[in-house]
Coordinates of C-alpha atoms in Angstrom, one line a residue:
Chain X
M2 CA 145.7 -46.9 -124.6
V3 CA 146.8 -47.2 -121.1
V4 CA 149.2 -44.9 -119.2
G5 CA 150.3 -46.0 -115.8
V6 CA 150.9 -43.2 -113.3
S7 CA 153.1 -43.5 -110.2
N8 CA 155.3 -41.2 -108.1
E9 CA 157.7 -43.9 -107.0
P10 CA 161.5 -43.7 -107.5
T11 CA 162.8 -44.4 -111.0
G12 CA 164.8 -47.5 -109.9
L13 CA 161.8 -49.1 -108.4
L14 CA 159.6 -48.4 -111.4
E15 CA 162.2 -49.7 -113.8
K16 CA 162.5 -52.9 -111.8
H17 CA 158.7 -53.4 -111.8
I18 CA 158.4 -52.6 -115.5
E19 CA 161.0 -55.4 -116.3
K20 CA 159.6 -57.9 -113.8
K21 CA 156.0 -57.6 -115.0
G22 CA 156.9 -57.1 -118.7
I23 CA 155.0 -53.8 -118.9
A24 CA 154.9 -52.5 -122.4
Y25 CA 152.7 -49.4 -122.1
P26 CA 153.8 -45.9 -121.1
I27 CA 154.4 -45.1 -117.4
A28 CA 154.4 -41.5 -116.2
K29 CA 156.5 -40.9 -113.1
T30 CA 155.1 -37.9 -111.3
K31 CA 156.6 -36.0 -108.4
G32 CA 154.9 -35.8 -105.0
G33 CA 151.2 -36.4 -104.7
D34 CA 149.6 -33.4 -106.5
I35 CA 148.7 -35.2 -109.7
D36 CA 147.1 -38.0 -107.7
K37 CA 145.1 -35.4 -105.6
M38 CA 144.0 -33.6 -108.8
Y39 CA 142.5 -36.8 -110.1
G40 CA 140.9 -37.5 -106.7
V41 CA 143.0 -40.6 -106.1
K42 CA 142.3 -42.0 -102.6
G43 CA 143.6 -45.5 -103.0
F44 CA 145.2 -47.9 -105.5
P45 CA 144.4 -48.9 -108.1
S46 CA 142.5 -45.9 -109.3
G47 CA 141.6 -44.9 -112.8
A48 CA 140.4 -42.1 -115.1
I49 CA 139.4 -42.4 -118.7
V50 CA 140.1 -39.5 -121.1
D51 CA 138.1 -39.3 -124.4
P52 CA 139.7 -38.3 -127.8
Y53 CA 138.9 -34.6 -127.1
G54 CA 140.9 -34.6 -123.8
R55 CA 137.9 -34.7 -121.5
I56 CA 137.5 -36.9 -118.5
V57 CA 134.6 -39.3 -119.0
W58 CA 135.1 -41.6 -116.1
M59 CA 136.9 -41.7 -112.7
G60 CA 137.0 -44.4 -110.1
N61 CA 138.1 -47.9 -109.2
P62 CA 139.0 -49.7 -112.5
G63 CA 137.8 -53.0 -110.9
G64 CA 134.3 -51.7 -110.5
V65 CA 133.1 -50.6 -113.9
P66 CA 129.8 -52.2 -115.0
R67 CA 129.7 -53.7 -118.5
S68 CA 127.1 -51.3 -119.7
Q69 CA 129.4 -48.4 -118.8
I70 CA 132.3 -50.1 -120.6
E71 CA 130.2 -50.2 -123.7
E72 CA 129.3 -46.6 -123.3
L73 CA 133.0 -45.7 -123.0
L74 CA 134.0 -47.7 -126.0
A75 CA 131.3 -45.8 -127.9
L76 CA 133.3 -42.6 -127.2
T77 CA 136.3 -43.9 -129.1
S78 CA 136.7 -44.1 -132.8
F79 CA 137.3 -47.8 -132.5
V80 CA 136.1 -50.0 -135.3
P81 CA 137.1 -53.7 -135.3
T82 CA 138.8 -55.2 -138.3
I83 CA 137.3 -58.1 -140.3
D84 CA 138.6 -61.4 -138.9
D85 CA 139.4 -62.9 -142.3
D86 CA 142.6 -62.4 -144.4
D87 CA 140.5 -62.1 -147.6
Y88 CA 139.6 -58.6 -146.5
K89 CA 143.1 -57.1 -146.1
K90 CA 142.3 -54.1 -148.2
I91 CA 139.3 -53.1 -146.1
N92 CA 141.1 -53.8 -142.9
K93 CA 143.9 -51.5 -144.0
L94 CA 141.4 -48.8 -144.6
I95 CA 139.8 -49.4 -141.2
L96 CA 143.2 -49.2 -139.5
A97 CA 143.9 -46.0 -141.3
Q98 CA 140.5 -44.7 -140.0
D99 CA 139.6 -44.0 -143.7
F100 CA 136.0 -45.1 -143.0
G101 CA 134.6 -43.4 -146.1
K102 CA 136.7 -45.6 -148.4
A103 CA 136.2 -48.7 -146.3
L104 CA 132.4 -48.2 -146.6
A105 CA 132.7 -47.8 -150.4
E106 CA 134.7 -51.0 -150.6
L107 CA 132.2 -52.8 -148.4
D108 CA 129.3 -51.6 -150.5
K109 CA 131.0 -52.9 -153.7
L110 CA 131.5 -56.3 -152.2
L111 CA 128.0 -56.4 -150.7
V112 CA 126.4 -55.9 -154.1
K113 CA 127.8 -59.3 -155.1
D114 CA 127.6 -60.9 -151.7
A115 CA 124.7 -59.4 -149.8
E116 CA 124.3 -62.1 -147.3
N117 CA 128.0 -62.1 -146.1
E118 CA 127.8 -61.7 -142.3
L119 CA 131.4 -60.5 -141.9
L120 CA 130.8 -57.7 -144.4
T121 CA 127.4 -56.6 -143.0
A122 CA 128.8 -56.6 -139.5
A123 CA 131.7 -54.4 -140.5
K124 CA 129.4 -52.0 -142.3
G125 CA 127.2 -52.0 -139.2
D126 CA 130.2 -51.1 -137.0
I127 CA 131.2 -48.2 -139.3
D128 CA 127.7 -46.9 -139.6
G129 CA 127.4 -47.1 -135.8
L130 CA 130.5 -45.0 -135.3
L131 CA 129.2 -42.3 -137.6
E132 CA 125.8 -42.3 -135.8
R133 CA 127.5 -42.0 -132.4
K134 CA 129.8 -39.2 -133.6
L135 CA 126.8 -37.3 -134.9
E136 CA 124.8 -37.9 -131.7
Q137 CA 127.8 -36.6 -129.6
A138 CA 128.1 -33.5 -131.8
D139 CA 124.3 -32.8 -131.5
A140 CA 124.5 -33.2 -127.7
A141 CA 127.5 -30.9 -127.5
T142 CA 125.7 -28.3 -129.6
Q143 CA 122.6 -28.6 -127.4
S144 CA 124.6 -28.1 -124.2
G145 CA 126.4 -25.0 -125.7
D146 CA 129.7 -26.8 -125.9
Y147 CA 130.2 -25.5 -129.4
G148 CA 134.0 -26.1 -129.5
L149 CA 133.5 -29.8 -128.9
A150 CA 130.7 -29.9 -131.5
V151 CA 133.0 -28.3 -134.2
A152 CA 135.8 -30.7 -133.3
I153 CA 133.5 -33.7 -133.7
Y154 CA 132.1 -32.5 -137.1
A155 CA 135.7 -32.0 -138.2
D156 CA 136.5 -35.6 -137.2
V157 CA 133.5 -36.9 -139.2
Q158 CA 134.8 -35.0 -142.3
T159 CA 138.2 -36.6 -141.9
F160 CA 137.0 -40.1 -141.1
F161 CA 134.3 -40.2 -143.7
K162 CA 136.0 -38.2 -146.5
G163 CA 134.2 -38.4 -149.8
T164 CA 130.8 -39.4 -148.4
Q165 CA 127.5 -37.6 -148.0
A166 CA 128.0 -37.8 -144.3
A167 CA 131.2 -35.7 -144.6
K168 CA 129.3 -33.1 -146.6
D169 CA 126.5 -32.9 -144.1
A170 CA 129.0 -32.6 -141.3
K171 CA 130.6 -29.7 -143.1
L172 CA 127.2 -27.9 -143.4
K173 CA 126.5 -28.6 -139.7
Q174 CA 129.9 -27.3 -138.7
K175 CA 129.3 -24.1 -140.7
A176 CA 125.8 -23.7 -139.1
V177 CA 127.4 -23.9 -135.6
E178 CA 130.1 -21.5 -136.7
K179 CA 127.5 -19.0 -137.9
D180 CA 125.3 -19.2 -134.8
P181 CA 125.7 -15.9 -132.9
A182 CA 125.3 -17.8 -129.6
A183 CA 128.4 -19.8 -130.4
K184 CA 130.6 -16.8 -131.3
D185 CA 132.3 -16.2 -127.9
E186 CA 132.6 -19.9 -127.2
L187 CA 134.3 -20.6 -130.5
A188 CA 136.7 -17.7 -130.2
A189 CA 137.6 -18.9 -126.7
A190 CA 138.0 -22.5 -128.0
K191 CA 140.5 -21.2 -130.6
K192 CA 142.6 -19.5 -127.9
M193 CA 142.1 -22.6 -125.7
A194 CA 143.7 -24.8 -128.4
K195 CA 146.8 -22.5 -128.2
G196 CA 146.9 -22.9 -124.4
D197 CA 146.5 -26.7 -124.7
E198 CA 149.3 -26.8 -127.2
A199 CA 151.6 -24.9 -124.8
Q200 CA 150.6 -27.5 -122.1
M201 CA 151.4 -30.2 -124.6
N202 CA 154.8 -28.8 -125.0
G203 CA 155.2 -28.6 -121.2
D204 CA 155.2 -24.8 -121.3
F205 CA 152.8 -24.3 -118.4
E206 CA 153.7 -20.6 -118.0
K207 CA 152.6 -19.8 -121.5
A208 CA 149.5 -22.0 -121.0
A209 CA 148.6 -20.0 -117.9
K210 CA 149.0 -16.7 -119.7
V211 CA 146.7 -17.9 -122.6
Y212 CA 144.1 -19.3 -120.1
K213 CA 144.1 -16.0 -118.1
G214 CA 143.4 -14.2 -121.3
I215 CA 140.4 -16.4 -122.0
V216 CA 138.9 -15.9 -118.5
K217 CA 139.3 -12.2 -118.9
K218 CA 137.9 -11.8 -122.5
F219 CA 135.3 -14.6 -122.6
P220 CA 134.2 -15.0 -118.9
E221 CA 130.8 -16.6 -119.7
T222 CA 132.1 -19.5 -121.8
K223 CA 132.7 -23.1 -121.0
C224 CA 136.3 -22.6 -122.1
A225 CA 136.7 -19.9 -119.4
E226 CA 135.4 -22.5 -116.8
R227 CA 138.0 -25.0 -117.9
A228 CA 140.8 -22.3 -118.1
Q229 CA 139.9 -21.2 -114.5
A230 CA 140.1 -24.8 -113.3
F231 CA 143.6 -25.1 -114.8
L232 CA 144.7 -21.9 -113.2
R233 CA 143.3 -22.8 -109.8
R234 CA 145.0 -26.2 -110.0
H235 CA 148.3 -24.5 -110.7
G236 CA 147.8 -21.9 -108.0
S237 CA 148.2 -19.0 -110.5
L238 CA 144.9 -17.2 -109.9
Chain O
M26 CA 169.4 -16.5 -85.8
K27 CA 166.6 -18.3 -84.1
L28 CA 164.3 -15.4 -85.0
I29 CA 165.3 -15.5 -88.7
G30 CA 164.6 -19.3 -88.6
L31 CA 161.1 -18.6 -87.2
V32 CA 160.4 -15.9 -89.7
L33 CA 161.4 -18.2 -92.6
A34 CA 159.3 -21.0 -91.2
L35 CA 156.3 -18.7 -90.9
T36 CA 156.8 -17.3 -94.4
A37 CA 156.9 -20.9 -95.7
L38 CA 153.6 -21.6 -94.0
V39 CA 151.9 -18.5 -95.3
S40 CA 153.1 -19.0 -98.9
A41 CA 152.2 -22.7 -98.9
P42 CA 150.4 -23.6 -102.2
P43 CA 146.6 -23.7 -102.0
A44 CA 144.9 -27.0 -101.7
V45 CA 144.8 -28.9 -105.1
E46 CA 141.5 -28.8 -106.8
V47 CA 140.0 -32.2 -107.7
V48 CA 138.8 -32.6 -111.3
K49 CA 135.4 -34.0 -112.2
V50 CA 133.9 -35.9 -115.1
G51 CA 133.6 -33.5 -118.1
D52 CA 136.7 -31.5 -117.2
I53 CA 139.7 -31.4 -119.5
A54 CA 142.1 -33.9 -118.1
P55 CA 145.0 -32.1 -116.3
E56 CA 148.4 -32.7 -117.8
I57 CA 150.5 -35.4 -116.2
E58 CA 153.7 -33.6 -115.5
G59 CA 156.7 -35.9 -115.0
E60 CA 159.1 -38.3 -116.7
W61 CA 157.4 -40.7 -119.0
F62 CA 158.9 -44.2 -119.6
L63 CA 158.2 -46.5 -122.6
S64 CA 156.5 -43.6 -124.4
E65 CA 157.0 -41.5 -127.5
T66 CA 155.5 -38.6 -125.8
N67 CA 155.7 -37.0 -122.3
T68 CA 152.4 -35.3 -122.2
L69 CA 148.7 -36.3 -122.1
G70 CA 147.9 -33.5 -124.5
A71 CA 149.9 -35.2 -127.3
L72 CA 147.5 -38.2 -127.0
R73 CA 144.5 -36.3 -128.2
G74 CA 142.5 -38.3 -130.6
R75 CA 142.9 -41.4 -128.6
V76 CA 141.1 -42.8 -125.6
V77 CA 143.4 -43.0 -122.6
L78 CA 143.0 -45.0 -119.5
L79 CA 145.0 -43.5 -116.7
D80 CA 146.0 -46.2 -114.3
F81 CA 147.2 -44.8 -110.9
W82 CA 149.2 -47.6 -109.4
R83 CA 152.0 -48.4 -107.0
T84 CA 154.5 -51.2 -107.1
W85 CA 153.5 -52.4 -103.7

């Protein structure tokens, strides 16, 4: 989804929203600190945030190469629906991100209709999503970003409930959780979630307190790095 | 009075907030503090689970 960000006066923004028929969220910020944080030097300027809250791209939205757009799309949990009203049931499952059931339905239909291009394409899209999620989780594990790895394995279990892939993801998640190297990172990630939640509720003081605790208790973790960045941005270090 | 004014001005200078740190790719996206229009939420954090394109724009 798109979120527009501007620090202009409310009246001006409201007029513009009406004139252009804007239907997506607009965040009105105060002053220029948020722009500066995001390295905005001119307009338009953009940043893409992945489902795990991480920035995956920053720059001029007019200048993104197609290959990169595809890479960015791969970070989403986006699966296209089937462009045919005969498959309402499967589309409903896809929209609900219940990909495990969607796959089961597709397999049933494919037994009778193996050559159906729409069905094979849909299956390919869902299989592709699973493959990407598992690749991302592996990469996160390799780089020591265990909190992210666990979050992705948890997503796979939700999206692919009832499948072998979900069972495998559960085992992989357990393996990461048992890895002694991941102990501090995961403990820090747990705390981090509390700080993030406080941020989500707009309670920045509480967030800062939680983040300070992480920096103190788990100084060598990736979470501590992120916590420190937050504290520096808010001038509370 | 002038002296008090000067002292106040100097204090303001000394306690000016530090330069804002710019985020980089891979960082957790900083919260967008402010008033959100046309939105069910008013934080970026509440949009976890989705891909969000932040579009920094001006009406001019």
